[in-house]
Every structure is written in C-alpha cells, then in structure tokens.
Coordinates of C-alpha atoms in Angstrom, one line a residue:
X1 CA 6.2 40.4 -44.5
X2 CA 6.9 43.8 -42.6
X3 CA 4.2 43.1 -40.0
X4 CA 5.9 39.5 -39.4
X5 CA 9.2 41.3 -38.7
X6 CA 7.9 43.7 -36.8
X7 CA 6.3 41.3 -34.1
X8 CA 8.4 39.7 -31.3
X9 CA 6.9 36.1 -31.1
X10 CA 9.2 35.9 -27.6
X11 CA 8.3 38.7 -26.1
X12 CA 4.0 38.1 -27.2
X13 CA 4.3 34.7 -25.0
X14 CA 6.4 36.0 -22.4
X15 CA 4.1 35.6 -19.3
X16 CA 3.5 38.0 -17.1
X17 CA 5.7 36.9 -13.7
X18 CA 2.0 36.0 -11.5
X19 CA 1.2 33.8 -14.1
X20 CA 3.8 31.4 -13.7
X21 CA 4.1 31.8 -9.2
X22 CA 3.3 29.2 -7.1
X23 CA 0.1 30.1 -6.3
X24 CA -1.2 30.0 -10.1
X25 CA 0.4 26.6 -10.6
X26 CA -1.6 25.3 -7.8
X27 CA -4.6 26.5 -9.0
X28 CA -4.1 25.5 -12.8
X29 CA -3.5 22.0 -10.8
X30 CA -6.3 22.0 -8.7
X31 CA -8.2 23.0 -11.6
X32 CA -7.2 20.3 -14.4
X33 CA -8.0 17.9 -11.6
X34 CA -11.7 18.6 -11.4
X35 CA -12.2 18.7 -15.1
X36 CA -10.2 15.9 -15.8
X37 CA -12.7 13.4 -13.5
X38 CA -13.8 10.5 -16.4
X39 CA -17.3 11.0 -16.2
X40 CA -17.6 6.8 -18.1
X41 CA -18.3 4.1 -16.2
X42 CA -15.7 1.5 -15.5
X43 CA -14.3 0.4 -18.6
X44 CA -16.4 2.1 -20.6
X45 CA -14.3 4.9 -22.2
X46 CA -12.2 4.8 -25.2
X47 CA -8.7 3.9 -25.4
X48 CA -8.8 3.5 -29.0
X49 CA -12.2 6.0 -30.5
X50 CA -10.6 4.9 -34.0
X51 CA -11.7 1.3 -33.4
X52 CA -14.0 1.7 -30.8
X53 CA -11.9 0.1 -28.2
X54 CA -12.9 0.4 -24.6
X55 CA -10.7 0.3 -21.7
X56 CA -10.9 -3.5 -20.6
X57 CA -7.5 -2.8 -19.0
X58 CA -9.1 -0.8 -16.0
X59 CA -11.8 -3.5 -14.8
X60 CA -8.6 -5.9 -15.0
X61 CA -6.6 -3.3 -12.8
X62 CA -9.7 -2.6 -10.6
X63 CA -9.9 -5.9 -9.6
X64 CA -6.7 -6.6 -8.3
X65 CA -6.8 -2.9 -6.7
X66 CA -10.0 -4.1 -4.7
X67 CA -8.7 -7.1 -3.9
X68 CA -5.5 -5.3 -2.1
X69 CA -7.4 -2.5 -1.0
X70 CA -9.4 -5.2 1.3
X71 CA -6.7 -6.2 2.8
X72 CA -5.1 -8.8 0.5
X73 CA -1.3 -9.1 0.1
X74 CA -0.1 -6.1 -2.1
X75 CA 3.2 -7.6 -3.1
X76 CA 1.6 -10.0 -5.6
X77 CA -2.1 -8.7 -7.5
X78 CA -4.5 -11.3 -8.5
X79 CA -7.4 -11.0 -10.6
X80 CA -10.4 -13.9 -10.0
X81 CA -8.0 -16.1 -7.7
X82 CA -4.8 -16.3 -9.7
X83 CA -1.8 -14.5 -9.8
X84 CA -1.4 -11.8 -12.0
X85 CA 1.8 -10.5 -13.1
X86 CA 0.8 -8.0 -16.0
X87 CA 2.2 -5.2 -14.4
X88 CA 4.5 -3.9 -11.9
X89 CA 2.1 -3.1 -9.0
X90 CA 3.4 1.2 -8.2
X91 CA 0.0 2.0 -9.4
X92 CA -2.1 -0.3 -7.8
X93 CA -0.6 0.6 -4.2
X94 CA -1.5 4.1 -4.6
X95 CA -5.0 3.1 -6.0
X96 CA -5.6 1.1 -3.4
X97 CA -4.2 3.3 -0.6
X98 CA -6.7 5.9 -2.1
X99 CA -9.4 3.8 -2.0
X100 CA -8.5 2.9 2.0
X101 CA -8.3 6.2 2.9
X102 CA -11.2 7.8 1.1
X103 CA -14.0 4.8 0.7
X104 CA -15.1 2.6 -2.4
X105 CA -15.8 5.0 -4.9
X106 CA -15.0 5.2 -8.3
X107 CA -13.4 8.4 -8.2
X108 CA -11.0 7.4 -5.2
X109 CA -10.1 4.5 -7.7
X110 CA -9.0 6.3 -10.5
X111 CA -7.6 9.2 -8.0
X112 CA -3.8 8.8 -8.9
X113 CA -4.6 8.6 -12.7
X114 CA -6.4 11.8 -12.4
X115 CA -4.0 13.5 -10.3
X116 CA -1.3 12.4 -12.7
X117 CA -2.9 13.7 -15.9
X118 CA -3.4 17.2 -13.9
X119 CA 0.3 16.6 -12.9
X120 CA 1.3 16.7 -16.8
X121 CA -0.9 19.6 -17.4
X122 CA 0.5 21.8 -14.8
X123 CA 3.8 21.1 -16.1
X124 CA 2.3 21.9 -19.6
X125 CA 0.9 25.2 -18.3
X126 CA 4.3 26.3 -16.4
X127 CA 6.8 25.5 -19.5
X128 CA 4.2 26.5 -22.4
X129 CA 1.7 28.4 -20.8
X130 CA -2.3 28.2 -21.2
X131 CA -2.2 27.3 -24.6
X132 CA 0.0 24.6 -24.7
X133 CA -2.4 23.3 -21.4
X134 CA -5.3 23.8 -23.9
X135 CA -4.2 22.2 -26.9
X136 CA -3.1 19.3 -24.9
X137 CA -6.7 18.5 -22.9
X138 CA -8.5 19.2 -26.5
X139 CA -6.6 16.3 -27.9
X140 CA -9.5 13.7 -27.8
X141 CA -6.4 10.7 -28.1
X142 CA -5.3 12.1 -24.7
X143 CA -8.7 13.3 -23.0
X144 CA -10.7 10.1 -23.7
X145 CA -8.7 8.3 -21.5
X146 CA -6.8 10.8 -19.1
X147 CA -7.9 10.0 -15.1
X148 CA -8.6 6.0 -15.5
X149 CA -7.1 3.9 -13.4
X150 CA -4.5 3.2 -16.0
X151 CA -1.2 3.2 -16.0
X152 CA -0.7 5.7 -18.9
X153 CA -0.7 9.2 -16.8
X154 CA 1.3 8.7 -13.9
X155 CA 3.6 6.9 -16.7
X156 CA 3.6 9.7 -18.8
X157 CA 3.9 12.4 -15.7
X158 CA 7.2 10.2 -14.8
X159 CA 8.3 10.8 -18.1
X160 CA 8.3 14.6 -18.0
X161 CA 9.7 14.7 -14.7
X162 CA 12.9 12.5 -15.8
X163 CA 13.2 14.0 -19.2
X164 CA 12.8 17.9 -17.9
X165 CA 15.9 16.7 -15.0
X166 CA 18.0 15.6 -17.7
X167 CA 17.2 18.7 -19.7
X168 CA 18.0 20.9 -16.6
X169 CA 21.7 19.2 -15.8
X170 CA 22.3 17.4 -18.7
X171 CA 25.7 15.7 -17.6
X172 CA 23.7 14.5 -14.2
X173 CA 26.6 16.7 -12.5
X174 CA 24.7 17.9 -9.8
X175 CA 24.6 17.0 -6.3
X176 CA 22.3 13.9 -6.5
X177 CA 21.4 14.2 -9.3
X178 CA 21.8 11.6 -11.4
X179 CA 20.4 9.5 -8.4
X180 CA 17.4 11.4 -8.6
X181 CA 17.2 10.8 -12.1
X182 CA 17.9 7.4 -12.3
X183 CA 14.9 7.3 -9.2
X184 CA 12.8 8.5 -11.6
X185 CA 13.2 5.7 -14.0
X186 CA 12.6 3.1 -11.3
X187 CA 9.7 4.3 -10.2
X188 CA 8.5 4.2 -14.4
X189 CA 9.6 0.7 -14.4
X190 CA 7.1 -0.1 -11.7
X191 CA 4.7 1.6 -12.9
X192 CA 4.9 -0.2 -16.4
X193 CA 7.3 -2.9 -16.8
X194 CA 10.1 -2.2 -19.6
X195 CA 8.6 0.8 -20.7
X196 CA 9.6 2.3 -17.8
X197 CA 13.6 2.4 -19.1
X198 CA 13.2 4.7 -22.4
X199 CA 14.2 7.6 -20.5
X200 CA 17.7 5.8 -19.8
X201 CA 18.0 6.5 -23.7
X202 CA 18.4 10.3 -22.7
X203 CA 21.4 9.8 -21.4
X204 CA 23.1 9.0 -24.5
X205 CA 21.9 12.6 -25.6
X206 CA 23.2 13.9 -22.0
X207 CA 26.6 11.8 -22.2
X208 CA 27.2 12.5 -18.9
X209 CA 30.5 10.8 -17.0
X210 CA 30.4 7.0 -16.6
X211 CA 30.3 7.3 -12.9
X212 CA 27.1 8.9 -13.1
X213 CA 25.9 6.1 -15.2
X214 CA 26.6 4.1 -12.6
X215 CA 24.7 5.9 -10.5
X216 CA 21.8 6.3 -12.0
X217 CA 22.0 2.3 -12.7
X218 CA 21.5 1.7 -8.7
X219 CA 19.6 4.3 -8.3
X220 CA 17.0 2.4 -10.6
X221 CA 17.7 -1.0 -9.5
X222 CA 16.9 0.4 -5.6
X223 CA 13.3 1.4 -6.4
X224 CA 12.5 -1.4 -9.4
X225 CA 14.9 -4.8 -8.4
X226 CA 13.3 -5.6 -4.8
X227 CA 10.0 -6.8 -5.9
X228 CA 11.1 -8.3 -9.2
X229 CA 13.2 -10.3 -7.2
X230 CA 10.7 -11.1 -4.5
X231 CA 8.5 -11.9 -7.4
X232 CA 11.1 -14.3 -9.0
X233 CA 11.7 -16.2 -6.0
X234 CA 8.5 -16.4 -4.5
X235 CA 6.5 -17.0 -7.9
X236 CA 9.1 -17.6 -10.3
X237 CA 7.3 -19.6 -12.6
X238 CA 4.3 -17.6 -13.3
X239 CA 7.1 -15.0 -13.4
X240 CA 9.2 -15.7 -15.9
X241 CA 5.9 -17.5 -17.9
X242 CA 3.9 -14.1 -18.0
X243 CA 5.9 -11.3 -16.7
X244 CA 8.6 -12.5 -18.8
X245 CA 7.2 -15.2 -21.4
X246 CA 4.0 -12.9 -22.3
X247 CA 4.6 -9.4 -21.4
X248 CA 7.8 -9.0 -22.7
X249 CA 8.9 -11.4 -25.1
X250 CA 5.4 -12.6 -26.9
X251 CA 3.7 -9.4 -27.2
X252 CA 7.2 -7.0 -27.6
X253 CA 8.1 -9.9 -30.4
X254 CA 5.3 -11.3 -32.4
X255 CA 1.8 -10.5 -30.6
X256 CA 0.0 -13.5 -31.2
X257 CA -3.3 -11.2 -30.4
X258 CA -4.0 -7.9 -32.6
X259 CA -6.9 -5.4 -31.2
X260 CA -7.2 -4.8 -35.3
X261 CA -6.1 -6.6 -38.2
X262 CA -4.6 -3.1 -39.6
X263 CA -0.8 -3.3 -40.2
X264 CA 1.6 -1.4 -37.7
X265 CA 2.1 1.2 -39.8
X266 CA -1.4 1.8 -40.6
X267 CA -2.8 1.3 -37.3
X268 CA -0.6 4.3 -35.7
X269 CA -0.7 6.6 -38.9
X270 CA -4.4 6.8 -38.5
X271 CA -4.4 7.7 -35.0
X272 CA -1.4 10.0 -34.8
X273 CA -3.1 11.8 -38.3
X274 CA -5.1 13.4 -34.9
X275 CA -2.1 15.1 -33.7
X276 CA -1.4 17.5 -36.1
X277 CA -2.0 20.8 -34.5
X278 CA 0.3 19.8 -32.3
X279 CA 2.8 20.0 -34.6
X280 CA 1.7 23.5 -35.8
X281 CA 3.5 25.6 -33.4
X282 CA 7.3 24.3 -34.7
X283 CA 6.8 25.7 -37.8
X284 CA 6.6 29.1 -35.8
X285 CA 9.3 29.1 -33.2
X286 CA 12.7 27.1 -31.8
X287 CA 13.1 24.0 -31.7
X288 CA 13.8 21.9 -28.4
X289 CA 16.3 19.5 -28.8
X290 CA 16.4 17.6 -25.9
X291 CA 12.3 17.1 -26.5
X292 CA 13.0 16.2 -30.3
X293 CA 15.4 13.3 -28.6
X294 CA 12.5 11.9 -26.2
X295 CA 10.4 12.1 -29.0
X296 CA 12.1 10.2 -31.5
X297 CA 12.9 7.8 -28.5
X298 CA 8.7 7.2 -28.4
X299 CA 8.4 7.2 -31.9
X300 CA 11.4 4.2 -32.3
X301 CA 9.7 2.5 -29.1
X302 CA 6.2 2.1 -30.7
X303 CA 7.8 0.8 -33.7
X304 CA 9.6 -1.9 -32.6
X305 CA 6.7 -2.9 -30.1
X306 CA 4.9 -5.7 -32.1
X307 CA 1.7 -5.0 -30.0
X308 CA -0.8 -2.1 -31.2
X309 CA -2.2 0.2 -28.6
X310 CA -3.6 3.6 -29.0
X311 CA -2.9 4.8 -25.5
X312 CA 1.2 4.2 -26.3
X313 CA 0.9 7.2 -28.1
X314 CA -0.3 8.9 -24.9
X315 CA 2.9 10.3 -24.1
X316 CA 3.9 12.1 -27.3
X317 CA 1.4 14.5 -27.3
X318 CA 2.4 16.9 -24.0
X319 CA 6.2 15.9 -25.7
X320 CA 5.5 16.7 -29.2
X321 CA 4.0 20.2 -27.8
X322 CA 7.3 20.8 -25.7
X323 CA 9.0 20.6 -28.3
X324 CA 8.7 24.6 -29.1
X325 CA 10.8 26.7 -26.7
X326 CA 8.6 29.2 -24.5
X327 CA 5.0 30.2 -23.8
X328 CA 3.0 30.0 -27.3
X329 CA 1.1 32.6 -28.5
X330 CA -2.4 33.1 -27.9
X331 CA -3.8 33.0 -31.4
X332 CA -2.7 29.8 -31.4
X333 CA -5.6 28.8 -29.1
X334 CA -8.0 28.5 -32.1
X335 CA -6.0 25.1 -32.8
X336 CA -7.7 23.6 -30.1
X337 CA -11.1 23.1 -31.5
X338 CA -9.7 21.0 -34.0
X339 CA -9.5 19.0 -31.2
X340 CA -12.3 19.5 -29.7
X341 CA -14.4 18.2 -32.6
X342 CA -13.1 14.6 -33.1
X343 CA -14.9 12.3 -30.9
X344 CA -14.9 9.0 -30.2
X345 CA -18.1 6.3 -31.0
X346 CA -21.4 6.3 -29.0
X347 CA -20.2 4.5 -25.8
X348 CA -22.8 1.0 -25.8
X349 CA -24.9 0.1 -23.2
X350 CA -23.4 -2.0 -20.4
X351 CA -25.2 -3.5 -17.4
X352 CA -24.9 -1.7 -14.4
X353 CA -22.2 -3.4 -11.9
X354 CA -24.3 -4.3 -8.7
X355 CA -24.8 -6.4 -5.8
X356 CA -27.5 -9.2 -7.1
X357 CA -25.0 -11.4 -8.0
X358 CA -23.7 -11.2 -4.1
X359 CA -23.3 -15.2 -2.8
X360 CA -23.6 -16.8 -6.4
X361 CA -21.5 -18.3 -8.9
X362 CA -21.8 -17.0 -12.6
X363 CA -20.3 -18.2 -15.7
X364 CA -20.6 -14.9 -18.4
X365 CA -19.9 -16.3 -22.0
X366 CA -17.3 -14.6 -23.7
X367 CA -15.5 -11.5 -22.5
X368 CA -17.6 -8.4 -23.7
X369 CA -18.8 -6.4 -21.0
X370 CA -14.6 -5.2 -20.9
X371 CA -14.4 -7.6 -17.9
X372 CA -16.5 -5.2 -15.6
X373 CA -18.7 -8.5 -13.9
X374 CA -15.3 -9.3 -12.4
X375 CA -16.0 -6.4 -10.0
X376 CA -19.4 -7.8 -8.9
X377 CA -19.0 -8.2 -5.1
X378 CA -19.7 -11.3 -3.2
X379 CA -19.7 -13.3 -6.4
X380 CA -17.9 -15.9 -7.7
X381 CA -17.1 -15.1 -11.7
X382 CA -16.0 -17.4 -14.4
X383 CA -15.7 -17.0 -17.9
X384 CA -16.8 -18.7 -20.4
X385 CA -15.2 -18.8 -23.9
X386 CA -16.5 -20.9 -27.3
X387 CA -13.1 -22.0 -28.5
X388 CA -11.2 -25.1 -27.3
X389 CA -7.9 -23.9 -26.5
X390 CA -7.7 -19.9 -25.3
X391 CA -4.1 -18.3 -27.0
X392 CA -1.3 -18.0 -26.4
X393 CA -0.7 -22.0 -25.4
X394 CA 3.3 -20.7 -24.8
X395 CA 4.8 -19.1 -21.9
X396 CA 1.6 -19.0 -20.4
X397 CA -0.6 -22.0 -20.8
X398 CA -4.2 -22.0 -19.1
X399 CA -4.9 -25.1 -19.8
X400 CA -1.5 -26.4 -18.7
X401 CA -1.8 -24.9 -15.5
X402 CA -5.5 -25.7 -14.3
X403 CA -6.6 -22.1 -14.5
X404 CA -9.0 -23.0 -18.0
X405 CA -10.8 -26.3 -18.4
X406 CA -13.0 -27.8 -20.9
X407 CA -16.7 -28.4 -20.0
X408 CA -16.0 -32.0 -19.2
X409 CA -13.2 -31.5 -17.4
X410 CA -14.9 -28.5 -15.5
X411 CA -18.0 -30.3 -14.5
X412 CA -15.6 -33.0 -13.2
X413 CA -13.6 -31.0 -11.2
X414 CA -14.5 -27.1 -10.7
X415 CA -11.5 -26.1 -8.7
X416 CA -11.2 -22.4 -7.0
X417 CA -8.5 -21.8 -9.1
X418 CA -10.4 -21.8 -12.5
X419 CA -11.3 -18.6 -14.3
X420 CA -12.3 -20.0 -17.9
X421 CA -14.1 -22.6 -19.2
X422 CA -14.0 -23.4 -23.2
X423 CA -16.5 -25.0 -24.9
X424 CA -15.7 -26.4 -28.5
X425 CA -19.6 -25.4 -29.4
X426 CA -22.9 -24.9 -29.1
X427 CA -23.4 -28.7 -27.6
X428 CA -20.7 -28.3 -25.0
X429 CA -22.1 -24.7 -24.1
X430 CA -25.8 -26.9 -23.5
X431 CA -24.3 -29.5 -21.7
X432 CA -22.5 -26.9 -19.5
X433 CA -25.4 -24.9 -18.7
X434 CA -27.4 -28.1 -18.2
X435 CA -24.7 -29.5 -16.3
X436 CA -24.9 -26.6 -13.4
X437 CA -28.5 -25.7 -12.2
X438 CA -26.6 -24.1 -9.2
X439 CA -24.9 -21.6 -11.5
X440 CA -26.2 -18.6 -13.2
X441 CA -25.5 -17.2 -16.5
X442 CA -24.7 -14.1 -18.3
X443 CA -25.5 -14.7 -21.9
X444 CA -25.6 -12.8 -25.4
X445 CA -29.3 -12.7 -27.1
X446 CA -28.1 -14.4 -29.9
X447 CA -26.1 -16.8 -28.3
X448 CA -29.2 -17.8 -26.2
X449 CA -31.7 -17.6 -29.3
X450 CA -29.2 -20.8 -31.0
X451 CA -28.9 -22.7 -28.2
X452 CA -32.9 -23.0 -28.5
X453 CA -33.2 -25.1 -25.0
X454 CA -35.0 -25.5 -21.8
X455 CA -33.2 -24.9 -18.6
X456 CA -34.1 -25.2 -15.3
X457 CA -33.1 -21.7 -14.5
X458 CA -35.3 -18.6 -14.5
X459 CA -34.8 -16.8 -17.3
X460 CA -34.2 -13.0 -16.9
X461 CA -34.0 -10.5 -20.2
X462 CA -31.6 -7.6 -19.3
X463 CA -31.1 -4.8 -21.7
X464 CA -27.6 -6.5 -23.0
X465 CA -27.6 -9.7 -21.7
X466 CA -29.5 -12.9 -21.2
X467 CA -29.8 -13.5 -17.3
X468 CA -30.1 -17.4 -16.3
X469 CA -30.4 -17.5 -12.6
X470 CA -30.1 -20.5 -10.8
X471 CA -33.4 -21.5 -8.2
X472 CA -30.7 -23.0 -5.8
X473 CA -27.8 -21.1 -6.1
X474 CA -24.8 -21.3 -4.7
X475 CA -21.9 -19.4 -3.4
X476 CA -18.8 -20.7 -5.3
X477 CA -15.3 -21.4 -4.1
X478 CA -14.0 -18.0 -4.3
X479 CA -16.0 -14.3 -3.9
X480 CA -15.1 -11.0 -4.5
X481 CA -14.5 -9.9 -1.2
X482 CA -14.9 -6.3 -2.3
X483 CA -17.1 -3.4 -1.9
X484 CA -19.4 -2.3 -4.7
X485 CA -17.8 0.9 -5.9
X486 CA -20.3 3.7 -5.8
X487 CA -19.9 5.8 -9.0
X488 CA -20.8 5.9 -13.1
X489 CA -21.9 2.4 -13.8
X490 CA -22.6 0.9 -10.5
X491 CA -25.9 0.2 -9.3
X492 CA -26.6 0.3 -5.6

C-alpha cells in the first residue's frame, strides 16, 4: 500500500513535450495509416467475427462509388440501375474523388476509411498517448473492419472531433464556435443518416445559451438540408419509401430482418464482453465526464435501434478509452494482447472479381458472395432469390415498383430496371434457366446437384460456384461501366 502512495500515476504518463509536437502527430498519422490498410478482399472482412458476418455493406457502397467515380451523377447513388437512397452520399464523394484522382484500385477506394481510422488514432495517441493508440488498434471489434469503405470511421472520427469541441468550450461561447460545432454534426448526418445527430445530445450536458442552439441548428441544416431537399423533390418517392420508410422508421422501429436470431440484449452483450480492457484503466485514474455523457449517449442509441449491427459499437471503443483523463501508463500496454488474441472465423473462399463476365448478362442465385459480382465490369448482374415475395413489401416494395419480378413475369418482360428475380422453387428456377440460353449463371453446388437438368449452357465448376455460361451470350440492358479494381480479390 506504501508503494501505491508513493507513485504519481500523473506524473508516470506525463509525456515528454516531443512526444505530443506536431511533427510526432504526423508521424503517429502517417504511421496508423499504413498499418491500418485492410489487407481482405472486397467484402470479405468481418463486421461481425462473433457471427461470422462479412462486410456486404462495402460491395453495396463500391458499386455506387464506381458508378460516380465514372462519371455518373453524384447527387443521387445507384446500385445495378436503381436509385439507392441507403445513405447520405459524404462518403461516397470522397471515395470516388479518390478513386479519380489516384486510379481504380482498391486501396484508393477504401482511402477515406483508412485515413479516418488513422484520424481517430492520432487523436487517441495525442489525448492518451501510445497506449491508449495501442489498446485501441488491438481491439479485433475495431481492427477487423477499420479502413473499409464504410461509413463507420470517418463517422466515428466526426464524432471525436464534435464531442472534443464541445469538451473544449462547453457553452459553445467562442467565436464560431458553436457554428463549427453544429458543422460538425452536419457533416455526420451525411455521412450516416440520423446517426449523425447524437452529438446534438452533448449539448444538453454543455447547456450552452439558446442562441447558440440556434446556431448550431443552421449551422447543421447548411451542410445536411440541401441534398435532402434536392433528394425530396427530385426523387421524393423513393425518398420518403427507403430513406424514410426503410432506413429510419422500419429498421430504427421493428427490423423486419435480423443478421442473428439472438435477442438485443444478447446480441450486443456478447460482443461488447470483448471490450473489457478497455474499461481497465478507470478503475485506476479520473474519470472524464464529458466522455462518460457521449458514452452513455451510444450506449442509449444502440438500445433503442431495433436493428443489430456489430460495427455500431465501433465508436465506443476510442470513447470508452477517453474516458480516463491523461496519458495512461505504460504497464498498461500488456492489456493489449488480450486483444490481440481474439480473432475472427477463417475468412471463406470467394471467386475472384474479374473481367470474364465483361458484355454478358448473369443471373447469380441468391446473395452470398456479399454482393461482390455487382462489381464485375462490363456486365449486366441480376439476382436471383428462391422466395416469392423479397421483405419488406412496405415502404419499399420491389415488386410494386418493377425493380423484382417473378420468373414469368421476367421472361415476359426483362426491363433494365430489374435487379431480382424470385422464383417460388426449384421448377421456376428450371424454367428460368431454361427460359434464357443467352444468360449465364452463377450457381451454388447444391443448388445445381437438385435441379438435376440439362441445359444448353456450358457448364463451368469454379471453386464456390457453379458457372453456366451461355454459347450466345448477350450483353444485357445495363453494364457496369466501371473499371475492375486492381487489388485483394480481383483478378486481372
């Protein structure tokens, strides 16, 4: 007990003054940078190691990034023809921008991600020092997934930035400063849709002057309102169906789709059980409160989101750690391996993205490969799913609107627009397949092995997939008019 009083936790953290200059910073930047790179192929690390859930979200986000990066409109992404308002496009801009100004590779795609996640570090590293850098990039919850192009990073970096302003001038009293806070939260809200506000809940922690409330309300509605409201004018029903109807009411309500069947409390008690040694320095030194705040602000945000995701908890963990006051102590380094031994499932095999699908139409059954054939360039995609109607027939109907069709109604009428095709079973799938010689396929083995038929397609065994590939193909109504990427996962 005498050795414990006799030691000055302050003064064992307190840096020496090089260590937090400007140079340094850079360097710990530039650093976390290169190690942060995602050595996975496209949508092939985890989000979720607990369930073995792969990043489908980035082949959706590629595809739309592509798409702008070649020159279509950037106001409004699309994924495989149709609109596609799942997010607020900040990210994609910058994505795509990268990918203009340094070529089609992989890493230029996921450039802001990684650049983000180096961004949270370095702000990790200059308010907690090297160990609170370390035990952040251990955390396999944050490392699996930090530098895709995701959202999550440059969502969390936004985060940091408005909760550390808040924490600096916490009535918003200086000159601008509330504008540059409430800045801050517009640019979160285009990154990721409503959970871009949940910093405005600091300012019930700040109280700061109702004018400066007002302030920080324009401030936000500057950056965010303009392309909402070009969005709900020029595309208002898809608009308020899924940027409205899906993404915010059905899934922040009652998701009527579950990556698990665990229950809410479950899912995130097993995944955040990871986290503990982040929690290990607050039994040692002061407390932050304004970090306690944002975390409990995180914590109350996941809970009331029906919807499960593992990457929502993303953000805690640089907050949870800045939640101790100062540079930690070295010896708390040792914490780290705990982190660095819990990994994630064997990633499975995926086929290589290439350019042999160039000038054909495909129809891949069912959705496995994490969407990753939608970047195929030069080729027409469609899915193909064995179900008759494809959920949620709400807000955001499909069917409704022409974008899924039944194999009867498909055959009939194959319009540009359509991206799905259901088949109620195994004889619609065989009338389907015999129904379009001109088409390939992209089969499971054991979907292939019952459908037991002839076709008049060659018939190609791939390492994951069942190949059908049409004698006389054709090119389809719409192609990727994309470059293949050149990175993990692409074949040249």
């Amino acid at each position: 007990m005498l050795i414990f009083q006799s030691v000055n936790l302050e003064k064992l953290s307190t840096p020496v003054p090089w260590l937090r200059s400007f140079p340094a910073l850079v360097l710990v930047f530039v650093l976390s940078a290169f190690l942060i790179e995602p050595s996975a192929p496209v949508a092939a690390a985890f989000v979720d190691p607990a369930a073995g859930t792969l990043a489908q979200d980035e082949a959706l986000y590629a595809h739309s990034i592509l798409r702008i990066a070649n020159g279509e409109t950037p106001l409004t992404p699309q994924f495989l023809g149709r609109l596609s308002l799942v997010k607020p496009p900040l990210f994609h801009w910058l994505s795509a921008a990268s990918l203009r100004l340094f070529g089609p590779h992989l890493w230029a795609l996921r450039l802001p991600g990684i650049l983000a996640a180096a961004g949270v570090l370095t702000l990790l590293y200059a308010t907690l020092g090297p160990v609170g850098w370390l035990l952040c990039f251990s955390q396999y919850l944050w490392r699996a997934r930090a530098g895709l192009a995701m959202m999550d990073d440059l969502l969390t970096l936004l985060y940091l930035l408005a909760v550390l302003w808040i924490a600096k001038d916490r009535k918003l009293e200086g000159r601008g400063s509330a504008w540059v806070f409430g800045a801050l939260v517009g640019l979160a809200v285009m990154t990721k849709w409503f959970a871009g506000v949940l910093p405005l809940a600091m300012l019930f922690w700040g109280r700061p002057p109702w004018r400066r409330w007002v302030e920080v309300a324009v401030a936000t509605a500057v950056v965010a309102l303009p392309w909402h409201a070009y969005q709900f004018f020029a595309n208002r029903e898809w608009f308020l169906a899924e940027y409205l109807g899906v993404e915010l009411l059905s899934y922040a309500v009652a998701a009527p789709v579950q990556s698990t069947q665990e229950s809410h409390w479950h899912f995130y008690a097993v995944r955040a059980q990871t986290l503990w040694p982040l929690f290990v320095p607050l039994l040692l030194r002061r407390w932050s409160p304004v970090w306690l705040v944002w975390c409990g602000v995180l914590s109350l945000a996941i809970a009331a989101y029906s919807y499960q995701n593992a990457s929502y908890l993303v953000p805690l963990v640089p907050a949870i750690l800045l939640c101790s006051r100062g540079w930690l102590p070295l010896w708390l380094a040792p914490l780290a391996l705990v982190g660095w031994l819990g990994n994630g499932p064997a990633s499975p095999g995926l086929r290589p993205i290439g350019s042999d699908l160039a000038e054909r139409e495909v129809l891949h059954l069912d959705a496995d490969d994490q969407l990753r054939t939608a970047l195929s360039p030069d080729a027409t995609l469609r899915y193909v799913f064995l179900l008759e109607h494809l959920p949620p027939n709400g807000p955001l109907d499909f069917e409704q609107r022409g974008i899924a069709k039944s194999t009867e109604r498909f055959l009939a009428d194959p319009g540009a627009q359509v991206d799905a095709v259901l088949v109620k079973d195994l004889d619609a799938l065989r009338l389907l397949i015999a129904g379009s010689p001109q088409r390939d396929f992209l089969l499971p083995p054991k979907a292939w092995a019952a459908l037991a038929m002839s076709v008049p397609h060659e018939v190609i065994v791939e390492t994951t997939k069942i190949r059908l590939k049409s004698r006389h193909p054709v090119a389809g109504p719409r192609p990727n008019r994309f470059q293949l990427l050149d990175g993990p996962g692409f074949a040249k």
